[in-house]
C-alpha positions as a printed NumPy array, in Angstrom:
array([[142.158, 121.918,  63.794],
       [142.296, 124.887,  61.351],
       [145.821, 124.103,  60.012],
       [144.739, 120.487,  59.405],
       [141.702, 121.638,  57.433],
       [143.914, 123.837,  55.292],
       [146.341, 120.927,  54.721],
       [143.757, 118.395,  53.537],
       [143.038, 119.949,  50.099],
       [146.755, 120.07 ,  49.361],
       [147.148, 116.389,  50.343],
       [144.204, 115.339,  48.15 ],
       [145.678, 117.236,  45.218],
       [149.047, 115.531,  45.714],
       [147.467, 112.069,  45.785],
       [145.475, 112.798,  42.618],
       [148.612, 114.031,  40.884],
       [150.522, 110.871,  41.921],
       [147.778, 108.655,  40.561],
       [147.744, 110.588,  37.3  ],
       [151.523, 110.399,  36.938],
       [151.485, 106.633,  37.662],
       [148.879, 106.055,  34.963],
       [151.044, 108.02 ,  32.525],
       [154.063, 105.918,  33.495],
       [152.134, 102.692,  32.878],
       [151.045, 103.905,  29.447],
       [154.366, 105.304,  28.173],
       [157.153, 103.565,  30.139],
       [158.34 , 100.198,  28.693],
       [157.398,  97.047,  30.626],
       [161.011,  96.205,  31.427],
       [161.672,  99.613,  32.916],
       [158.364,  99.567,  34.787],
       [159.185,  96.15 ,  36.28 ],
       [162.608,  97.417,  37.287],
       [161.157, 100.488,  38.991],
       [158.533,  98.395,  40.787],
       [161.15 ,  95.923,  42.015],
       [163.447,  98.674,  43.222],
       [160.561, 100.381,  44.998],
       [159.653,  97.102,  46.712],
       [163.256,  96.593,  47.816],
       [163.433, 100.144,  49.081],
       [160.241,  99.657,  51.07 ],
       [161.605,  96.359,  52.464],
       [164.622,  98.168,  53.849],
       [162.33 , 100.198,  56.07 ],
       [160.039,  97.215,  56.942],
       [161.259,  95.476,  60.122],
       [158.951,  92.45 ,  59.66 ],
       [159.665,  89.203,  57.812],
       [157.17 ,  86.585,  56.665],
       [157.171,  82.864,  55.792],
       [154.541,  81.37 ,  53.496],
       [153.351,  77.75 ,  53.701],
       [151.454,  76.747,  50.547],
       [148.733,  74.115,  50.466],
       [150.42 ,  72.185,  47.652],
       [154.175,  71.829,  47.504],
       [156.387,  69.625,  45.368],
       [153.853,  66.782,  45.374],
       [151.171,  68.242,  43.162],
       [148.622,  65.512,  43.884],
       [149.005,  65.651,  47.692],
       [148.451,  68.437,  50.147],
       [151.579,  69.619,  51.896],
       [152.146,  67.894,  55.24 ],
       [153.551,  71.164,  56.574],
       [150.368,  72.999,  55.54 ],
       [148.176,  70.368,  57.242],
       [150.366,  70.553,  60.355],
       [149.989,  74.334,  60.569],
       [146.239,  74.032,  59.985],
       [145.887,  71.518,  62.823],
       [148.107,  73.587,  65.125],
       [146.171,  76.804,  64.57 ],
       [142.864,  75.002,  65.068],
       [144.041,  73.739,  68.447],
       [146.215,  76.558,  69.805],
       [145.023,  79.766,  68.182],
       [141.466,  79.283,  66.906],
       [139.981,  80.743,  70.095],
       [141.535,  84.116,  69.115],
       [139.846,  84.18 ,  65.698],
       [136.439,  85.701,  65.031],
       [135.753,  83.777,  61.836],
       [136.097,  80.004,  61.853],
       [135.097,  77.095,  59.651],
       [134.253,  73.499,  60.571],
       [135.254,  70.422,  58.566],
       [135.198,  66.684,  59.149],
       [138.527,  65.515,  57.858],
       [139.508,  62.087,  56.682],
       [139.695,  59.522,  59.51 ],
       [138.579,  62.18 ,  61.987],
       [136.116,  61.445,  64.76 ],
       [135.37 ,  65.059,  65.667],
       [134.692,  68.188,  63.569],
       [137.897,  70.141,  63.003],
       [137.518,  73.862,  63.706],
       [140.014,  75.858,  61.637],
       [140.724,  79.509,  60.942],
       [138.66 ,  80.844,  58.047],
       [140.269,  82.335,  54.962],
       [141.507,  85.952,  55.159],
       [141.535,  85.802,  58.962],
       [144.34 ,  86.844,  61.319],
       [145.319,  85.168,  64.608],
       [148.211,  85.78 ,  66.96 ],
       [150.422,  83.323,  68.778],
       [152.966,  83.759,  71.553],
       [156.174,  81.732,  71.719],
       [158.913,  82.362,  74.284],
       [157.629,  85.889,  74.807],
       [157.569,  86.636,  71.085],
       [154.368,  87.589,  69.27 ],
       [153.724,  86.104,  65.843],
       [150.902,  86.822,  63.432],
       [149.307,  84.081,  61.323],
       [147.232,  84.869,  58.229],
       [145.026,  82.335,  56.464],
       [144.863,  83.485,  52.85 ],
       [143.448,  82.335,  49.549],
       [144.414,  83.492,  46.075],
       [142.334,  82.979,  42.95 ],
       [144.175,  81.578,  39.95 ],
       [144.414,  83.71 ,  36.837],
       [141.425,  83.497,  34.522],
       [143.529,  82.576,  31.497],
       [145.27 ,  79.693,  33.291],
       [143.634,  76.261,  33.045],
       [144.485,  74.007,  35.985],
       [145.093,  70.324,  35.245],
       [144.412,  69.445,  38.888],
       [140.776,  69.322,  39.996],
       [139.948,  71.767,  42.757],
       [143.147,  73.796,  42.304],
       [141.516,  76.994,  41.008],
       [142.189,  78.552,  44.409],
       [145.591,  78.572,  46.074],
       [145.382,  78.509,  49.86 ],
       [148.325,  79.267,  52.089],
       [149.282,  80.315,  55.608],
       [151.652,  83.198,  56.243],
       [153.426,  83.82 ,  59.536],
       [154.771,  87.35 ,  60.155],
       [157.391,  88.194,  62.786],
       [160.004,  90.816,  63.597],
       [163.267,  90.261,  61.81 ],
       [165.229,  90.038,  65.049],
       [163.284,  86.816,  65.855],
       [164.168,  85.092,  62.595],
       [166.445,  82.446,  64.135],
       [163.932,  81.76 ,  66.897],
       [161.095,  81.23 ,  64.411],
       [163.055,  79.062,  61.953],
       [165.087,  77.115,  64.49 ],
       [162.603,  76.649,  67.329],
       [159.075,  77.805,  66.634],
       [158.323,  75.956,  63.381],
       [159.805,  72.646,  64.705],
       [157.681,  73.174,  67.832],
       [154.571,  73.493,  65.639],
       [155.392,  70.213,  63.89 ],
       [155.994,  68.344,  67.151],
       [152.883,  69.782,  68.769],
       [150.61 ,  68.926,  65.882],
       [151.344,  65.212,  66.045],
       [149.603,  64.855,  69.389],
       [146.738,  67.054,  68.179],
       [146.24 ,  64.896,  65.079],
       [146.36 ,  61.653,  67.055],
       [143.766,  62.878,  69.551],
       [141.41 ,  64.116,  66.861],
       [141.668,  61.256,  64.377],
       [139.359,  58.26 ,  64.214],
       [141.306,  55.158,  65.107],
       [141.091,  52.324,  62.606],
       [141.002,  48.52 ,  62.492],
       [142.971,  47.196,  59.511],
       [142.972,  43.808,  57.819],
       [145.227,  42.646,  55.002],
       [143.687,  41.997,  51.596],
       [144.122,  38.519,  50.175],
       [146.282,  38.591,  47.063],
       [146.396,  42.4  ,  46.937],
       [149.142,  43.779,  44.728],
       [151.4  ,  46.18 ,  46.548],
       [151.663,  49.781,  45.457],
       [153.634,  52.239,  47.62 ],
       [151.237,  55.054,  46.646],
       [148.052,  53.112,  47.42 ],
       [147.901,  51.622,  50.891],
       [144.412,  50.275,  50.122],
       [145.967,  47.625,  47.902],
       [147.392,  45.769,  50.896],
       [145.315,  46.972,  53.866],
       [141.649,  47.858,  54.171],
       [140.154,  49.393,  57.295],
       [137.05 ,  50.33 ,  59.221],
       [136.588,  52.578,  62.239],
       [137.805,  50.96 ,  65.449],
       [135.03 ,  51.382,  67.997],
       [135.537,  48.522,  70.449],
       [134.403,  49.687,  73.912],
       [136.705,  47.47 ,  76.009],
       [138.928,  49.156,  78.591],
       [141.085,  47.957,  81.452],
       [138.319,  49.014,  83.819],
       [135.921,  46.533,  82.206],
       [138.513,  43.742,  81.83 ],
       [137.905,  40.79 ,  84.171],
       [141.405,  40.189,  85.522],
       [143.362,  40.195,  88.726],
       [143.979,  43.87 ,  89.668],
       [147.693,  43.372,  90.342],
       [148.25 ,  41.716,  86.969],
       [146.215,  44.43 ,  85.284],
       [148.241,  47.185,  86.922],
       [151.499,  45.52 ,  85.875],
       [150.357,  45.451,  82.238],
       [149.291,  49.115,  82.346],
       [152.652,  50.158,  83.805],
       [154.466,  48.182,  81.129],
       [152.458,  49.859,  78.354],
       [153.106,  53.319,  79.777],
       [156.831,  52.618,  80.036],
       [156.865,  51.548,  76.389],
       [154.885,  54.552,  75.169],
       [157.217,  56.98 ,  76.94 ],
       [160.425,  55.091,  76.158],
       [161.493,  56.46 ,  72.778],
       [164.756,  57.922,  74.102],
       [165.437,  54.83 ,  76.217],
       [165.053,  52.442,  73.283],
       [167.367,  54.635,  71.194],
       [169.88 ,  54.722,  74.049],
       [170.076,  50.928,  74.386],
       [170.109,  50.429,  70.597],
       [166.778,  48.649,  70.194],
       [163.918,  49.22 ,  67.795],
       [160.996,  51.018,  69.442],
       [158.65 ,  48.035,  69.538],
       [157.426,  45.498,  72.06 ],
       [155.995,  42.007,  71.771],
       [153.228,  40.471,  73.882],
       [152.143,  36.832,  73.926],
       [148.593,  36.303,  75.176],
       [147.913,  32.646,  75.932],
       [145.174,  30.749,  77.667],
       [141.977,  28.732,  77.097],
       [139.229,  30.017,  74.785],
       [136.918,  32.659,  76.238],
       [139.457,  34.077,  78.689],
       [139.536,  37.563,  77.112],
       [142.564,  37.628,  74.802],
       [140.82 ,  39.669,  72.096],
       [139.298,  41.924,  74.745],
       [142.765,  42.528,  76.159],
       [143.965,  43.676,  72.716],
       [141.061,  46.119,  72.423],
       [141.748,  47.458,  75.933],
       [145.417,  48.015,  75.022],
       [144.455,  49.871,  71.839],
       [141.991,  52.101,  73.683],
       [144.472,  52.79 ,  76.47 ],
       [147.3  ,  53.752,  74.1  ],
       [145.028,  55.289,  71.44 ],
       [146.654,  53.087,  68.757],
       [145.394,  51.686,  65.465],
       [145.036,  47.898,  65.197],
       [146.345,  45.807,  62.287],
       [144.752,  42.337,  62.301],
       [147.184,  40.29 ,  60.202],
       [145.746,  37.117,  58.645],
       [148.773,  34.971,  57.811],
       [146.814,  32.532,  55.638],
       [146.155,  35.412,  53.209],
       [149.87 ,  36.257,  52.915],
       [151.507,  34.692,  49.887],
       [155.16 ,  34.688,  50.947],
       [157.797,  36.326,  53.109],
       [158.261,  39.217,  50.683],
       [154.592,  40.113,  50.862],
       [154.735,  39.896,  54.664],
       [157.593,  42.399,  54.655],
       [155.672,  44.783,  52.409],
       [152.658,  44.564,  54.709],
       [154.835,  45.573,  57.641],
       [156.265,  48.544,  55.732],
       [152.728,  49.813,  55.093],
       [151.832,  49.869,  58.805],
       [152.106,  53.151,  60.66 ],
       [153.519,  54.102,  64.022],
       [151.286,  54.129,  67.094],
       [149.795,  50.799,  66.088],
       [149.248,  47.267,  67.359],
       [149.938,  44.402,  64.929],
       [147.955,  41.307,  65.914],
       [148.24 ,  37.68 ,  64.787],
       [145.511,  35.726,  66.542],
       [145.75 ,  31.957,  67.064],
       [149.341,  31.935,  65.842],
       [149.534,  28.158,  66.259],
       [146.692,  27.713,  63.737],
       [147.431,  30.592,  61.345],
       [150.023,  28.862,  59.16 ],
       [152.537,  26.04 ,  58.991],
       [155.548,  27.786,  60.483],
       [157.993,  24.89 ,  60.424],
       [160.385,  26.754,  58.133],
       [161.132,  23.493,  56.273],
       [161.388,  23.284,  52.518],
       [159.136,  20.974,  50.555],
       [160.472,  17.655,  49.406],
       [162.3  ,  17.445,  46.135],
       [159.889,  17.151,  43.228],
       [161.823,  14.17 ,  41.904],
       [160.84 ,  12.17 ,  44.988],
       [157.161,  12.838,  44.408],
       [156.714,  10.16 ,  41.756],
       [156.744,   9.869,  38.008],
       [153.144,  11.056,  37.696],
       [153.845,  14.351,  39.389],
       [156.989,  14.817,  37.311],
       [155.014,  14.264,  34.166],
       [152.433,  16.791,  35.347],
       [155.174,  19.368,  35.961],
       [156.565,  18.908,  32.469],
       [153.24 ,  19.333,  30.655],
       [152.231,  22.84 ,  29.521],
       [149.822,  24.687,  31.825],
       [146.331,  25.439,  30.678],
       [145.412,  29.135,  30.272],
       [143.076,  29.196,  33.301],
       [145.08 ,  26.813,  35.495],
       [146.191,  28.393,  38.807],
       [149.826,  28.484,  39.741],
       [151.078,  26.067,  42.371],
       [151.95 ,  27.64 ,  45.691],
       [154.649,  25.258,  46.868],
       [157.164,  28.097,  47.177],
       [154.736,  30.8  ,  48.23 ],
       [154.261,  30.306,  51.932],
       [155.278,  32.284,  54.98 ],
       [158.059,  30.465,  56.793],
       [159.19 ,  30.586,  60.383],
       [162.353,  32.405,  59.31 ],
       [160.296,  35.044,  57.5  ],
       [158.063,  35.588,  60.518],
       [161.062,  35.882,  62.835],
       [162.548,  38.563,  60.592],
       [159.163,  40.289,  60.602],
       [159.204,  40.443,  64.4  ],
       [162.843,  40.994,  65.234],
       [164.842,  41.457,  62.02 ],
       [166.211,  44.539,  60.334],
       [162.846,  45.392,  58.808],
       [161.237,  45.532,  62.229],
       [163.142,  48.759,  62.915],
       [161.361,  50.59 ,  60.063],
       [159.283,  53.223,  61.81 ],
       [158.639,  52.965,  65.501],
       [156.163,  52.805,  68.362],
       [154.655,  49.484,  67.343],
       [153.359,  46.646,  69.479],
       [153.226,  43.082,  68.122],
       [150.791,  40.667,  69.787],
       [150.414,  36.92 ,  69.303],
       [147.511,  34.986,  70.798],
       [147.274,  31.232,  71.237],
       [145.274,  28.625,  73.109],
       [148.271,  26.267,  73.216],
       [151.52 ,  27.946,  74.146],
       [153.366,  24.618,  74.208],
       [152.787,  24.137,  70.458],
       [154.746,  27.242,  69.487],
       [158.367,  27.145,  68.41 ],
       [160.57 ,  28.401,  71.277],
       [162.411,  30.699,  68.865],
       [159.132,  32.468,  68.092],
       [158.252,  33.402,  71.655],
       [161.621,  33.966,  73.27 ],
       [162.31 ,  37.199,  75.16 ],
       [163.262,  39.937,  72.759],
       [160.554,  38.839,  70.335],
       [157.642,  38.25 ,  72.667],
       [158.968,  40.38 ,  75.516],
       [156.076,  39.814,  77.9  ],
       [154.013,  36.636,  78.272],
       [150.535,  37.236,  79.697],
       [148.463,  34.274,  80.816],
       [144.741,  34.805,  80.326],
       [143.382,  32.318,  82.814],
       [139.974,  31.204,  84.032],
       [137.735,  33.554,  85.961],
       [138.538,  33.867,  89.655],
       [136.84 ,  35.944,  92.305],
       [138.665,  39.21 ,  91.596],
       [137.706,  38.992,  87.933],
       [134.14 ,  38.067,  88.867],
       [133.779,  41.226,  90.967],
       [134.676,  43.31 ,  87.902],
       [132.019,  41.494,  85.868],
       [129.411,  41.909,  88.613],
       [130.123,  45.639,  88.737],
       [129.996,  45.98 ,  84.935],
       [126.88 ,  43.926,  84.274],
       [124.755,  44.492,  87.397],
       [126.28 ,  47.478,  89.252],
       [126.723,  45.201,  92.257],
       [129.782,  45.592,  94.476],
       [128.819,  43.456,  97.473],
       [126.277,  40.652,  97.87 ],
       [125.55 ,  37.891, 100.336],
       [126.068,  35.234,  97.651],
       [129.594,  36.405,  96.851],
       [131.131,  34.106,  99.453],
       [129.656,  30.963,  97.921],
       [130.57 ,  32.11 ,  94.436],
       [134.155,  32.779,  95.533],
       [134.473,  29.251,  96.889],
       [133.035,  27.696,  93.73 ],
       [135.253,  29.768,  91.414],
       [138.324,  28.541,  93.259],
       [137.225,  24.951,  92.628],
       [135.841,  25.245,  89.078],
       [137.582,  26.399,  85.911],
       [135.113,  28.632,  84.07 ],
       [136.026,  31.264,  81.519],
       [135.07 ,  34.944,  82.046],
       [132.896,  34.711,  78.928],
       [130.807,  31.906,  80.477],
       [130.512,  33.76 ,  83.778],
       [129.456,  36.975,  82.025],
       [126.778,  35.14 ,  80.049],
       [124.994,  34.316,  83.298],
       [125.087,  37.953,  84.419],
       [123.642,  39.561,  81.31 ],
       [120.015,  40.767,  81.314],
       [117.529,  38.746,  79.269],
       [116.273,  41.781,  77.311],
       [116.696,  45.538,  77.067],
       [113.314,  46.234,  78.628],
       [113.503,  43.811,  81.519],
       [116.506,  44.101,  83.8  ],
       [117.337,  40.882,  85.58 ],
       [117.389,  40.85 ,  89.352],
       [120.939,  40.463,  90.783],
       [119.639,  37.845,  93.204],
       [118.318,  35.784,  90.306],
       [121.481,  36.246,  88.252],
       [123.81 ,  35.262,  91.083],
       [121.638,  32.303,  92.079],
       [121.643,  31.153,  88.461],
       [125.431,  31.471,  88.335],
       [125.764,  29.386,  91.484],
       [123.537,  26.731,  89.947],
       [125.674,  26.663,  86.79 ],
       [128.889,  26.48 ,  88.842],
       [127.55 ,  23.598,  90.918],
       [126.488,  21.756,  87.792],
       [129.925,  22.335,  86.301],
       [131.451,  21.006,  89.501],
       [129.323,  17.859,  89.321],
       [130.153,  17.397,  85.642],
       [133.854,  17.849,  86.384],
       [133.644,  15.309,  89.221],
       [131.778,  12.843,  86.993],
       [134.305,  13.338,  84.202],
       [137.16 ,  12.825,  86.63 ],
       [135.542,   9.675,  88.043],
       [135.014,   8.384,  84.524],
       [138.637,   9.066,  83.652],
       [139.787,   7.279,  86.804],
       [137.533,   4.336,  86.015],
       [138.783,   4.181,  82.446],
       [142.338,   4.4  ,  83.751],
       [141.683,   1.502,  86.158],
       [140.111,  -0.541,  83.381],
       [143.045,   0.188,  81.138],
       [145.475,  -0.783,  83.903],
       [143.526,  -3.983,  84.619],
       [143.448,  -4.849,  80.93 ],
       [147.142,  -4.174,  80.697],
       [147.82 ,  -6.464,  83.69 ],
       [145.567,  -9.135,  82.221],
       [147.264,  -8.943,  78.86 ],
       [150.613,  -9.159,  80.566],
       [149.542, -12.222,  82.542],
       [148.127, -13.903,  79.452],
       [151.316, -13.089,  77.601],
       [153.433, -14.66 ,  80.337],
       [151.158, -17.735,  80.382],
       [151.471, -18.137,  76.616],
       [155.195, -17.701,  76.939],
       [155.411, -20.448,  79.59 ],
       [153.162, -22.683,  77.486],
       [155.443, -22.141,  74.533],
       [158.465, -23.087,  76.627],
       [156.778, -26.343,  77.816],
       [155.804, -27.254,  74.295],
       [159.334, -26.635,  73.063],
       [160.705, -28.813,  75.9  ],
       [158.328, -31.657,  75.026],
       [159.352, -31.492,  71.393],
       [163.014, -31.597,  72.379],
       [162.443, -34.635,  74.618],
       [160.529, -36.363,  71.833],
       [163.417, -35.816,  69.468],
       [165.83 , -37.357,  71.994],
       [163.625, -40.426,  72.469],
       [163.421, -40.963,  68.708],
       [167.177, -40.732,  68.41 ],
       [167.578, -43.291,  71.248],
       [165.248, -45.743,  69.511],
       [167.263, -45.471,  66.34 ]])
């Protein structure tokens, strides 16, 4: 201890002398020489420093956008390393459903990768006072710095940083708020402003496959198909196909087609793009809409048979429209007169290219869904395999679907009236929506008795059965009347025909008699 005490005054004197000499150097040594000495000193110190560092700035080449790499590192540290930090901050990011906990500024966290320890620093640097920033909110420069031993340089650059980018995608998808998009009518397209072609709200539909009234085997087959698609990126690349899949949902109204779409989106955790074809001006605009969609999304065109005239035929030549229309085309247009839209419609060819053309391969992990009440009205080219890969019939409610509804609406799994209901559902075509309406409680305060609900459903089913029988009897009676009328008309026609023949024969005989008299 004594030698150390004797050494301390000498050390303090040396430090004071060094500080004094450095101040003298700054005052008397030229700036160029001082910069050279500082640079050489830094290089000399670096030779003895075994650690390297990589800095990721908040703003890179795109001055108006935050660096995607910076956001990826921020999301990764919040998920993988934030539990090591003592100082954190919470933010609710854009399109995020949960608060994002991130590492606070000037905080250090460690990470381990393949047995290698890395140190992350969240830093912030104040801009110089005499520099005026032209970008709002850029007075402070934030960045992340990762420090590692120089012998792990190839591991960090070649493996660790790509791992961070791949890992963060799943983190971002799980944390973000899923959205329901719709296309804007007549919106001008701007590649830097997605809002010009799509607008969105939060997607909060509660439907799941557990609440979907459908045959369990069919439901399981759909779930397996969706899982195979979601995990099939390498397979699709191997067979040379775009990573997309088409589903055609067809069936009568009220059979759950829209609910099926919501259940798919919730199962896959995908965004939903509800495409309204009547608001699309032409094929070019349809293509631009597709480009603006993102991966991990479902593109939906509901009631495809009613959405637009998809014949793909050109309009008739204007010359065949009449002199009046030709004269109208030749006259000058008034300033406020709207343009004609004869050549601004989505055609069948344009829609086919949208589904299965070259542009459909832009991006990946997309599902395209068409719904229709009348499958037979659709062009076969539109729904062939390869475009609509899987056809799903959404049929009337049967007993297996009813049991799901009874469990959802009344928490009833077994009941003595189930047998009668099963028999009636096999005989009567009733949509799941109509069945569910009879199982819902009358109010929030008063919960309906399952006995009353099921008895009411039986009454409705029996009435529907009687109405169906009456309608069938009426149809048969009308068919008999039509057949009888047809037979009567045929008989009267034959009688008139025979009468005409007799009259013609009499006239011929009369002509012969007159000739004989002459």
